[in-house]
Amino acid sequence: MAGHSHWANIAAKKGVIDKKRGKLFGKLSRAIIVAAQHGGGDPGMNLALRYAIDKARKASMPKDNIDRAVKKGCGESSGERFEELIYEGYGVAGVAVLCDILTENRNRTAGEIRKTFEVHGGNLGSTGCVSWMFERKGLFLVPAENVNEDELFEIALEVGADDVSANGDVFEVTCSIEAFQQVSEEFESRKIPTNLAEISRIPANTVDLGVNDGKKVLKLMEALEDHDDVQSVTANFNIPDEIMAEVIAD
């Protein structure tokens, strides 16, 4: 398993998301605000808002928080104007890293993200330096213990998924952005649990990492995820199963 799905599984095992739930709610609020600013406050007419709200609900974000974010985005209460940016760079061993950003101050954020890359042995690159290596797709990680592979394959392809593959203790389901909502709703209706359900960036190729480089890249990923302005981080690394336990032990 590689790239973002690889990192998602590692983050879950290390408890990264649970430790930072308050920070996560802040990021989810920003996504809702921006979606409402661009397309209005009706999730039935604004697919980006619907996706942002669904993601917030799956993270157990309180309804009041969601409603306040929608109102801010619609201008019903005073709120910041966030800018959507993509920062691109490299970690150790030439690993390509993409950061989706929502910020009200691009100069401050750029300086802080550049410093984070440098502290962890990487560097922030120019626009377009690595984005060509990734394709935006819907991504679902389904725990293998909860579903039969043949059954999942049949259900997923019936509702427009592109592929289902076994990766360790999960099945990885990918689909086009257009099919994401349909696949998501089908999984929910059939009570198929997911460790991850989001529109992500899938790398075309990956860089295999050993123990030392693997630890360095994971520390960079965690540091970037911890930044308030970073919505998501994607990279094209792969850590072979036989050394994964040693890499995530810290």
PDB file of N, CA, C and O in Angstrom, residues 101-172:
ATOM      1  N   ILE A 101      -4.017  23.159   1.340  1.00  0.00           N
ATOM      2  CA  ILE A 101      -3.984  24.232   2.333  1.00  0.00           C
ATOM      3  C   ILE A 101      -5.252  25.079   2.265  1.00  0.00           C
ATOM      4  O   ILE A 101      -5.752  25.372   1.190  1.00  0.00           O
ATOM      5  N   LEU A 102      -5.745  25.489   3.436  1.00  0.00           N
ATOM      6  CA  LEU A 102      -6.752  26.538   3.541  1.00  0.00           C
ATOM      7  C   LEU A 102      -6.197  27.567   4.514  1.00  0.00           C
ATOM      8  O   LEU A 102      -6.002  27.278   5.695  1.00  0.00           O
ATOM      9  N   THR A 103      -5.928  28.781   4.035  1.00  0.00           N
ATOM     10  CA  THR A 103      -5.287  29.781   4.881  1.00  0.00           C
ATOM     11  C   THR A 103      -5.861  31.169   4.639  1.00  0.00           C
ATOM     12  O   THR A 103      -6.331  31.476   3.538  1.00  0.00           O
ATOM     13  N   GLU A 104      -5.811  31.997   5.670  1.00  0.00           N
ATOM     14  CA  GLU A 104      -6.196  33.403   5.529  1.00  0.00           C
ATOM     15  C   GLU A 104      -4.959  34.290   5.377  1.00  0.00           C
ATOM     16  O   GLU A 104      -5.079  35.507   5.254  1.00  0.00           O
ATOM     17  N   ASN A 105      -3.760  33.671   5.384  1.00  0.00           N
ATOM     18  CA  ASN A 105      -2.521  34.435   5.253  1.00  0.00           C
ATOM     19  C   ASN A 105      -1.478  33.559   4.555  1.00  0.00           C
ATOM     20  O   ASN A 105      -0.728  32.833   5.192  1.00  0.00           O
ATOM     21  N   ARG A 106      -1.437  33.648   3.242  1.00  0.00           N
ATOM     22  CA  ARG A 106      -0.577  32.735   2.473  1.00  0.00           C
ATOM     23  C   ARG A 106       0.911  32.949   2.752  1.00  0.00           C
ATOM     24  O   ARG A 106       1.683  31.996   2.729  1.00  0.00           O
ATOM     25  N   ASN A 107       1.330  34.176   3.022  1.00  0.00           N
ATOM     26  CA  ASN A 107       2.750  34.426   3.273  1.00  0.00           C
ATOM     27  C   ASN A 107       3.207  33.755   4.572  1.00  0.00           C
ATOM     28  O   ASN A 107       4.280  33.147   4.627  1.00  0.00           O
ATOM     29  N   ARG A 108       2.395  33.877   5.615  1.00  0.00           N
ATOM     30  CA  ARG A 108       2.732  33.231   6.885  1.00  0.00           C
ATOM     31  C   ARG A 108       2.776  31.716   6.716  1.00  0.00           C
ATOM     32  O   ARG A 108       3.728  31.051   7.161  1.00  0.00           O
ATOM     33  N   THR A 109       1.749  31.167   6.070  1.00  0.00           N
ATOM     34  CA  THR A 109       1.673  29.722   5.904  1.00  0.00           C
ATOM     35  C   THR A 109       2.835  29.190   5.073  1.00  0.00           C
ATOM     36  O   THR A 109       3.432  28.161   5.416  1.00  0.00           O
ATOM     37  N   ALA A 110       3.179  29.885   3.998  1.00  0.00           N
ATOM     38  CA  ALA A 110       4.283  29.440   3.141  1.00  0.00           C
ATOM     39  C   ALA A 110       5.583  29.347   3.930  1.00  0.00           C
ATOM     40  O   ALA A 110       6.335  28.372   3.818  1.00  0.00           O
ATOM     41  N   GLY A 111       5.852  30.354   4.757  1.00  0.00           N
ATOM     42  CA  GLY A 111       7.070  30.346   5.555  1.00  0.00           C
ATOM     43  C   GLY A 111       7.093  29.199   6.552  1.00  0.00           C
ATOM     44  O   GLY A 111       8.123  28.539   6.742  1.00  0.00           O
ATOM     45  N   GLU A 112       5.968  28.948   7.187  1.00  0.00           N
ATOM     46  CA  GLU A 112       5.889  27.887   8.193  1.00  0.00           C
ATOM     47  C   GLU A 112       6.008  26.494   7.558  1.00  0.00           C
ATOM     48  O   GLU A 112       6.672  25.608   8.096  1.00  0.00           O
ATOM     49  N   ILE A 113       5.370  26.311   6.399  1.00  0.00           N
ATOM     50  CA  ILE A 113       5.448  25.005   5.720  1.00  0.00           C
ATOM     51  C   ILE A 113       6.856  24.770   5.193  1.00  0.00           C
ATOM     52  O   ILE A 113       7.395  23.659   5.282  1.00  0.00           O
ATOM     53  N   ARG A 114       7.481  25.807   4.657  1.00  0.00           N
ATOM     54  CA  ARG A 114       8.865  25.678   4.175  1.00  0.00           C
ATOM     55  C   ARG A 114       9.789  25.266   5.314  1.00  0.00           C
ATOM     56  O   ARG A 114      10.635  24.372   5.147  1.00  0.00           O
ATOM     57  N   LYS A 115       9.612  25.886   6.474  1.00  0.00           N
ATOM     58  CA  LYS A 115      10.436  25.554   7.646  1.00  0.00           C
ATOM     59  C   LYS A 115      10.214  24.103   8.067  1.00  0.00           C
ATOM     60  O   LYS A 115      11.173  23.389   8.405  1.00  0.00           O
ATOM     61  N   THR A 116       8.975  23.635   8.034  1.00  0.00           N
ATOM     62  CA  THR A 116       8.671  22.251   8.416  1.00  0.00           C
ATOM     63  C   THR A 116       9.382  21.271   7.496  1.00  0.00           C
ATOM     64  O   THR A 116       9.966  20.279   7.955  1.00  0.00           O
ATOM     65  N   PHE A 117       9.333  21.521   6.199  1.00  0.00           N
ATOM     66  CA  PHE A 117      10.052  20.656   5.249  1.00  0.00           C
ATOM     67  C   PHE A 117      11.547  20.626   5.580  1.00  0.00           C
ATOM     68  O   PHE A 117      12.163  19.552   5.635  1.00  0.00           O
ATOM     69  N   GLU A 118      12.121  21.794   5.807  1.00  0.00           N
ATOM     70  CA  GLU A 118      13.564  21.877   6.021  1.00  0.00           C
ATOM     71  C   GLU A 118      13.986  21.178   7.308  1.00  0.00           C
ATOM     72  O   GLU A 118      15.018  20.482   7.340  1.00  0.00           O
ATOM     73  N   VAL A 119      13.218  21.336   8.367  1.00  0.00           N
ATOM     74  CA  VAL A 119      13.543  20.711   9.652  1.00  0.00           C
ATOM     75  C   VAL A 119      13.590  19.191   9.528  1.00  0.00           C
ATOM     76  O   VAL A 119      14.384  18.518  10.199  1.00  0.00           O
ATOM     77  N   HIS A 120      12.778  18.644   8.627  1.00  0.00           N
ATOM     78  CA  HIS A 120      12.683  17.189   8.488  1.00  0.00           C
ATOM     79  C   HIS A 120      13.421  16.667   7.250  1.00  0.00           C
ATOM     80  O   HIS A 120      13.100  15.595   6.735  1.00  0.00           O
ATOM     81  N   GLY A 121      14.402  17.430   6.783  1.00  0.00           N
ATOM     82  CA  GLY A 121      15.275  16.953   5.726  1.00  0.00           C
ATOM     83  C   GLY A 121      14.727  17.059   4.325  1.00  0.00           C
ATOM     84  O   GLY A 121      15.268  16.442   3.394  1.00  0.00           O
ATOM     85  N   GLY A 122      13.653  17.835   4.135  1.00  0.00           N
ATOM     86  CA  GLY A 122      13.068  17.992   2.808  1.00  0.00           C
ATOM     87  C   GLY A 122      13.152  19.427   2.325  1.00  0.00           C
ATOM     88  O   GLY A 122      13.880  20.249   2.894  1.00  0.00           O
ATOM     89  N   ASN A 123      12.432  19.738   1.287  1.00  0.00           N
ATOM     90  CA  ASN A 123      12.388  21.111   0.803  1.00  0.00           C
ATOM     91  C   ASN A 123      11.075  21.390   0.079  1.00  0.00           C
ATOM     92  O   ASN A 123      10.524  20.514  -0.597  1.00  0.00           O
ATOM     93  N   LEU A 124      10.586  22.609   0.262  1.00  0.00           N
ATOM     94  CA  LEU A 124       9.379  23.053  -0.434  1.00  0.00           C
ATOM     95  C   LEU A 124       9.750  23.401  -1.861  1.00  0.00           C
ATOM     96  O   LEU A 124      10.737  24.104  -2.103  1.00  0.00           O
ATOM     97  N   GLY A 125       8.980  22.883  -2.827  1.00  0.00           N
ATOM     98  CA  GLY A 125       9.297  23.104  -4.233  1.00  0.00           C
ATOM     99  C   GLY A 125       8.394  24.132  -4.883  1.00  0.00           C
ATOM    100  O   GLY A 125       7.559  24.771  -4.233  1.00  0.00           O
ATOM    101  N   SER A 126       8.551  24.279  -6.173  1.00  0.00           N
ATOM    102  CA  SER A 126       7.740  25.236  -6.934  1.00  0.00           C
ATOM    103  C   SER A 126       6.416  24.593  -7.353  1.00  0.00           C
ATOM    104  O   SER A 126       6.262  23.370  -7.329  1.00  0.00           O
ATOM    105  N   THR A 127       5.474  25.430  -7.741  1.00  0.00           N
ATOM    106  CA  THR A 127       4.165  24.948  -8.172  1.00  0.00           C
ATOM    107  C   THR A 127       4.302  24.006  -9.365  1.00  0.00           C
ATOM    108  O   THR A 127       4.970  24.327 -10.352  1.00  0.00           O
ATOM    109  N   GLY A 128       3.716  22.830  -9.246  1.00  0.00           N
ATOM    110  CA  GLY A 128       3.741  21.862 -10.330  1.00  0.00           C
ATOM    111  C   GLY A 128       4.890  20.876 -10.290  1.00  0.00           C
ATOM    112  O   GLY A 128       4.974  19.983 -11.143  1.00  0.00           O
ATOM    113  N   CYS A 129       5.773  21.003  -9.288  1.00  0.00           N
ATOM    114  CA  CYS A 129       6.974  20.154  -9.290  1.00  0.00           C
ATOM    115  C   CYS A 129       6.653  18.686  -9.021  1.00  0.00           C
ATOM    116  O   CYS A 129       7.361  17.799  -9.500  1.00  0.00           O
ATOM    117  N   VAL A 130       5.585  18.402  -8.263  1.00  0.00           N
ATOM    118  CA  VAL A 130       5.241  17.000  -8.008  1.00  0.00           C
ATOM    119  C   VAL A 130       3.772  16.668  -8.267  1.00  0.00           C
ATOM    120  O   VAL A 130       3.408  15.493  -8.318  1.00  0.00           O
ATOM    121  N   SER A 131       2.927  17.672  -8.449  1.00  0.00           N
ATOM    122  CA  SER A 131       1.493  17.401  -8.583  1.00  0.00           C
ATOM    123  C   SER A 131       1.175  16.523  -9.791  1.00  0.00           C
ATOM    124  O   SER A 131       0.180  15.787  -9.797  1.00  0.00           O
ATOM    125  N   TRP A 132       2.030  16.565 -10.803  1.00  0.00           N
ATOM    126  CA  TRP A 132       1.802  15.754 -12.008  1.00  0.00           C
ATOM    127  C   TRP A 132       1.907  14.257 -11.719  1.00  0.00           C
ATOM    128  O   TRP A 132       1.454  13.429 -12.506  1.00  0.00           O
ATOM    129  N   MET A 133       2.489  13.903 -10.574  1.00  0.00           N
ATOM    130  CA  MET A 133       2.630  12.489 -10.209  1.00  0.00           C
ATOM    131  C   MET A 133       1.367  11.903  -9.575  1.00  0.00           C
ATOM    132  O   MET A 133       1.317  10.708  -9.308  1.00  0.00           O
ATOM    133  N   PHE A 134       0.371  12.742  -9.310  1.00  0.00           N
ATOM    134  CA  PHE A 134      -0.816  12.306  -8.575  1.00  0.00           C
ATOM    135  C   PHE A 134      -2.092  12.530  -9.384  1.00  0.00           C
ATOM    136  O   PHE A 134      -2.176  13.454 -10.185  1.00  0.00           O
ATOM    137  N   GLU A 135      -3.081  11.692  -9.121  1.00  0.00           N
ATOM    138  CA  GLU A 135      -4.405  11.830  -9.726  1.00  0.00           C
ATOM    139  C   GLU A 135      -5.450  11.895  -8.626  1.00  0.00           C
ATOM    140  O   GLU A 135      -5.428  11.097  -7.691  1.00  0.00           O
ATOM    141  N   ARG A 136      -6.361  12.850  -8.727  1.00  0.00           N
ATOM    142  CA  ARG A 136      -7.411  12.975  -7.713  1.00  0.00           C
ATOM    143  C   ARG A 136      -8.488  11.918  -7.950  1.00  0.00           C
ATOM    144  O   ARG A 136      -9.050  11.815  -9.038  1.00  0.00           O
ATOM    145  N   LYS A 137      -8.750  11.133  -6.918  1.00  0.00           N
ATOM    146  CA  LYS A 137      -9.735  10.068  -7.020  1.00  0.00           C
ATOM    147  C   LYS A 137     -10.420   9.883  -5.668  1.00  0.00           C
ATOM    148  O   LYS A 137      -9.906  10.314  -4.632  1.00  0.00           O
ATOM    149  N   GLY A 138     -11.568   9.230  -5.691  1.00  0.00           N
ATOM    150  CA  GLY A 138     -12.205   8.822  -4.449  1.00  0.00           C
ATOM    151  C   GLY A 138     -11.474   7.619  -3.894  1.00  0.00           C
ATOM    152  O   GLY A 138     -11.073   6.727  -4.644  1.00  0.00           O
ATOM    153  N   LEU A 139     -11.273   7.597  -2.580  1.00  0.00           N
ATOM    154  CA  LEU A 139     -10.532   6.508  -1.945  1.00  0.00           C
ATOM    155  C   LEU A 139     -11.267   6.030  -0.694  1.00  0.00           C
ATOM    156  O   LEU A 139     -11.640   6.838   0.160  1.00  0.00           O
ATOM    157  N   PHE A 140     -11.464   4.724  -0.605  1.00  0.00           N
ATOM    158  CA  PHE A 140     -12.093   4.100   0.556  1.00  0.00           C
ATOM    159  C   PHE A 140     -11.182   2.994   1.069  1.00  0.00           C
ATOM    160  O   PHE A 140     -10.667   2.199   0.280  1.00  0.00           O
ATOM    161  N   LEU A 141     -10.979   2.934   2.370  1.00  0.00           N
ATOM    162  CA  LEU A 141     -10.257   1.836   2.988  1.00  0.00           C
ATOM    163  C   LEU A 141     -11.253   1.038   3.826  1.00  0.00           C
ATOM    164  O   LEU A 141     -11.805   1.558   4.802  1.00  0.00           O
ATOM    165  N   VAL A 142     -11.493  -0.190   3.423  1.00  0.00           N
ATOM    166  CA  VAL A 142     -12.487  -1.051   4.075  1.00  0.00           C
ATOM    167  C   VAL A 142     -11.764  -2.145   4.850  1.00  0.00           C
ATOM    168  O   VAL A 142     -10.982  -2.908   4.264  1.00  0.00           O
ATOM    169  N   PRO A 143     -11.978  -2.250   6.177  1.00  0.00           N
ATOM    170  CA  PRO A 143     -11.322  -3.307   6.951  1.00  0.00           C
ATOM    171  C   PRO A 143     -11.634  -4.690   6.388  1.00  0.00           C
ATOM    172  O   PRO A 143     -12.795  -5.044   6.180  1.00  0.00           O
ATOM    173  N   ALA A 144     -10.592  -5.462   6.124  1.00  0.00           N
ATOM    174  CA  ALA A 144     -10.768  -6.767   5.482  1.00  0.00           C
ATOM    175  C   ALA A 144     -11.570  -7.731   6.348  1.00  0.00           C
ATOM    176  O   ALA A 144     -12.245  -8.625   5.827  1.00  0.00           O
ATOM    177  N   GLU A 145     -11.529  -7.556   7.662  1.00  0.00           N
ATOM    178  CA  GLU A 145     -12.224  -8.479   8.556  1.00  0.00           C
ATOM    179  C   GLU A 145     -13.738  -8.319   8.507  1.00  0.00           C
ATOM    180  O   GLU A 145     -14.472  -9.184   8.992  1.00  0.00           O
ATOM    181  N   ASN A 146     -14.211  -7.228   7.901  1.00  0.00           N
ATOM    182  CA  ASN A 146     -15.633  -6.935   7.923  1.00  0.00           C
ATOM    183  C   ASN A 146     -16.385  -7.278   6.641  1.00  0.00           C
ATOM    184  O   ASN A 146     -17.608  -7.129   6.583  1.00  0.00           O
ATOM    185  N   VAL A 147     -15.673  -7.720   5.604  1.00  0.00           N
ATOM    186  CA  VAL A 147     -16.357  -7.925   4.331  1.00  0.00           C
ATOM    187  C   VAL A 147     -15.624  -8.970   3.498  1.00  0.00           C
ATOM    188  O   VAL A 147     -14.403  -9.120   3.593  1.00  0.00           O
ATOM    189  N   ASN A 148     -16.370  -9.686   2.679  1.00  0.00           N
ATOM    190  CA  ASN A 148     -15.802 -10.650   1.746  1.00  0.00           C
ATOM    191  C   ASN A 148     -15.301  -9.910   0.506  1.00  0.00           C
ATOM    192  O   ASN A 148     -15.997  -9.052  -0.031  1.00  0.00           O
ATOM    193  N   GLU A 149     -14.119 -10.257   0.029  1.00  0.00           N
ATOM    194  CA  GLU A 149     -13.517  -9.524  -1.086  1.00  0.00           C
ATOM    195  C   GLU A 149     -14.369  -9.600  -2.355  1.00  0.00           C
ATOM    196  O   GLU A 149     -14.584  -8.585  -3.024  1.00  0.00           O
ATOM    197  N   ASP A 150     -14.856 -10.778  -2.698  1.00  0.00           N
ATOM    198  CA  ASP A 150     -15.658 -10.924  -3.912  1.00  0.00           C
ATOM    199  C   ASP A 150     -16.941 -10.106  -3.826  1.00  0.00           C
ATOM    200  O   ASP A 150     -17.364  -9.463  -4.800  1.00  0.00           O
ATOM    201  N   GLU A 151     -17.565 -10.111  -2.637  1.00  0.00           N
ATOM    202  CA  GLU A 151     -18.806  -9.353  -2.451  1.00  0.00           C
ATOM    203  C   GLU A 151     -18.535  -7.852  -2.552  1.00  0.00           C
ATOM    204  O   GLU A 151     -19.283  -7.113  -3.201  1.00  0.00           O
ATOM    205  N   LEU A 152     -17.446  -7.401  -1.917  1.00  0.00           N
ATOM    206  CA  LEU A 152     -17.091  -5.986  -1.981  1.00  0.00           C
ATOM    207  C   LEU A 152     -16.798  -5.569  -3.407  1.00  0.00           C
ATOM    208  O   LEU A 152     -17.234  -4.501  -3.861  1.00  0.00           O
ATOM    209  N   PHE A 153     -16.071  -6.406  -4.137  1.00  0.00           N
ATOM    210  CA  PHE A 153     -15.730  -6.116  -5.529  1.00  0.00           C
ATOM    211  C   PHE A 153     -16.994  -5.925  -6.366  1.00  0.00           C
ATOM    212  O   PHE A 153     -17.114  -4.966  -7.137  1.00  0.00           O
ATOM    213  N   GLU A 154     -17.942  -6.826  -6.197  1.00  0.00           N
ATOM    214  CA  GLU A 154     -19.183  -6.759  -6.977  1.00  0.00           C
ATOM    215  C   GLU A 154     -19.986  -5.507  -6.638  1.00  0.00           C
ATOM    216  O   GLU A 154     -20.461  -4.802  -7.535  1.00  0.00           O
ATOM    217  N   ILE A 155     -20.111  -5.204  -5.342  1.00  0.00           N
ATOM    218  CA  ILE A 155     -20.882  -4.033  -4.914  1.00  0.00           C
ATOM    219  C   ILE A 155     -20.224  -2.752  -5.418  1.00  0.00           C
ATOM    220  O   ILE A 155     -20.896  -1.861  -5.960  1.00  0.00           O
ATOM    221  N   ALA A 156     -18.911  -2.652  -5.239  1.00  0.00           N
ATOM    222  CA  ALA A 156     -18.199  -1.431  -5.597  1.00  0.00           C
ATOM    223  C   ALA A 156     -18.278  -1.144  -7.096  1.00  0.00           C
ATOM    224  O   ALA A 156     -18.551  -0.006  -7.513  1.00  0.00           O
ATOM    225  N   LEU A 157     -18.048  -2.169  -7.917  1.00  0.00           N
ATOM    226  CA  LEU A 157     -18.069  -1.939  -9.357  1.00  0.00           C
ATOM    227  C   LEU A 157     -19.463  -1.651  -9.884  1.00  0.00           C
ATOM    228  O   LEU A 157     -19.622  -0.914 -10.860  1.00  0.00           O
ATOM    229  N   GLU A 158     -20.470  -2.198  -9.225  1.00  0.00           N
ATOM    230  CA  GLU A 158     -21.856  -1.935  -9.642  1.00  0.00           C
ATOM    231  C   GLU A 158     -22.207  -0.461  -9.519  1.00  0.00           C
ATOM    232  O   GLU A 158     -23.036   0.051 -10.278  1.00  0.00           O
ATOM    233  N   VAL A 159     -21.613   0.233  -8.526  1.00  0.00           N
ATOM    234  CA  VAL A 159     -21.964   1.642  -8.301  1.00  0.00           C
ATOM    235  C   VAL A 159     -20.890   2.600  -8.825  1.00  0.00           C
ATOM    236  O   VAL A 159     -20.880   3.778  -8.470  1.00  0.00           O
ATOM    237  N   GLY A 160     -19.984   2.088  -9.671  1.00  0.00           N
ATOM    238  CA  GLY A 160     -19.084   2.988 -10.384  1.00  0.00           C
ATOM    239  C   GLY A 160     -17.655   3.070  -9.907  1.00  0.00           C
ATOM    240  O   GLY A 160     -16.893   3.926 -10.368  1.00  0.00           O
ATOM    241  N   ALA A 161     -17.241   2.190  -8.980  1.00  0.00           N
ATOM    242  CA  ALA A 161     -15.836   2.196  -8.559  1.00  0.00           C
ATOM    243  C   ALA A 161     -14.946   1.697  -9.689  1.00  0.00           C
ATOM    244  O   ALA A 161     -15.380   0.935 -10.551  1.00  0.00           O
ATOM    245  N   ASP A 162     -13.688   2.131  -9.674  1.00  0.00           N
ATOM    246  CA  ASP A 162     -12.740   1.724 -10.709  1.00  0.00           C
ATOM    247  C   ASP A 162     -12.014   0.430 -10.357  1.00  0.00           C
ATOM    248  O   ASP A 162     -11.736  -0.392 -11.228  1.00  0.00           O
ATOM    249  N   ASP A 163     -11.698   0.275  -9.064  1.00  0.00           N
ATOM    250  CA  ASP A 163     -10.866  -0.859  -8.691  1.00  0.00           C
ATOM    251  C   ASP A 163     -11.018  -1.198  -7.217  1.00  0.00           C
ATOM    252  O   ASP A 163     -11.333  -0.327  -6.400  1.00  0.00           O
ATOM    253  N   VAL A 164     -10.816  -2.470  -6.890  1.00  0.00           N
ATOM    254  CA  VAL A 164     -10.775  -2.949  -5.505  1.00  0.00           C
ATOM    255  C   VAL A 164      -9.527  -3.815  -5.376  1.00  0.00           C
ATOM    256  O   VAL A 164      -9.333  -4.746  -6.152  1.00  0.00           O
ATOM    257  N   SER A 165      -8.667  -3.497  -4.416  1.00  0.00           N
ATOM    258  CA  SER A 165      -7.447  -4.288  -4.241  1.00  0.00           C
ATOM    259  C   SER A 165      -7.212  -4.561  -2.764  1.00  0.00           C
ATOM    260  O   SER A 165      -7.555  -3.746  -1.903  1.00  0.00           O
ATOM    261  N   ALA A 166      -6.642  -5.724  -2.471  1.00  0.00           N
ATOM    262  CA  ALA A 166      -6.323  -6.099  -1.098  1.00  0.00           C
ATOM    263  C   ALA A 166      -4.958  -5.543  -0.735  1.00  0.00           C
ATOM    264  O   ALA A 166      -3.984  -5.727  -1.462  1.00  0.00           O
ATOM    265  N   ASN A 167      -4.885  -4.846   0.393  1.00  0.00           N
ATOM    266  CA  ASN A 167      -3.632  -4.273   0.862  1.00  0.00           C
ATOM    267  C   ASN A 167      -3.516  -4.496   2.365  1.00  0.00           C
ATOM    268  O   ASN A 167      -4.056  -3.728   3.162  1.00  0.00           O
ATOM    269  N   GLY A 168      -2.860  -5.580   2.746  1.00  0.00           N
ATOM    270  CA  GLY A 168      -2.710  -5.880   4.162  1.00  0.00           C
ATOM    271  C   GLY A 168      -4.037  -6.192   4.813  1.00  0.00           C
ATOM    272  O   GLY A 168      -4.775  -7.076   4.358  1.00  0.00           O
ATOM    273  N   ASP A 169      -4.377  -5.429   5.851  1.00  0.00           N
ATOM    274  CA  ASP A 169      -5.611  -5.689   6.595  1.00  0.00           C
ATOM    275  C   ASP A 169      -6.787  -4.847   6.124  1.00  0.00           C
ATOM    276  O   ASP A 169      -7.809  -4.756   6.797  1.00  0.00           O
ATOM    277  N   VAL A 170      -6.656  -4.216   4.942  1.00  0.00           N
ATOM    278  CA  VAL A 170      -7.762  -3.445   4.379  1.00  0.00           C
ATOM    279  C   VAL A 170      -7.904  -3.735   2.884  1.00  0.00           C
ATOM    280  O   VAL A 170      -6.970  -4.210   2.236  1.00  0.00           O
ATOM    281  N   PHE A 171      -9.093  -3.442   2.366  1.00  0.00           N
ATOM    282  CA  PHE A 171      -9.314  -3.392   0.921  1.00  0.00           C
ATOM    283  C   PHE A 171      -9.325  -1.923   0.519  1.00  0.00           C
ATOM    284  O   PHE A 171      -9.943  -1.092   1.178  1.00  0.00           O
ATOM    285  N   GLU A 172      -8.626  -1.630  -0.555  1.00  0.00           N
ATOM    286  CA  GLU A 172      -8.558  -0.263  -1.062  1.00  0.00           C
ATOM    287  C   GLU A 172      -9.475  -0.154  -2.278  1.00  0.00           C
ATOM    288  O   GLU A 172      -9.285  -0.848  -3.277  1.00  0.00           O
TER     289      GLU A 172
END
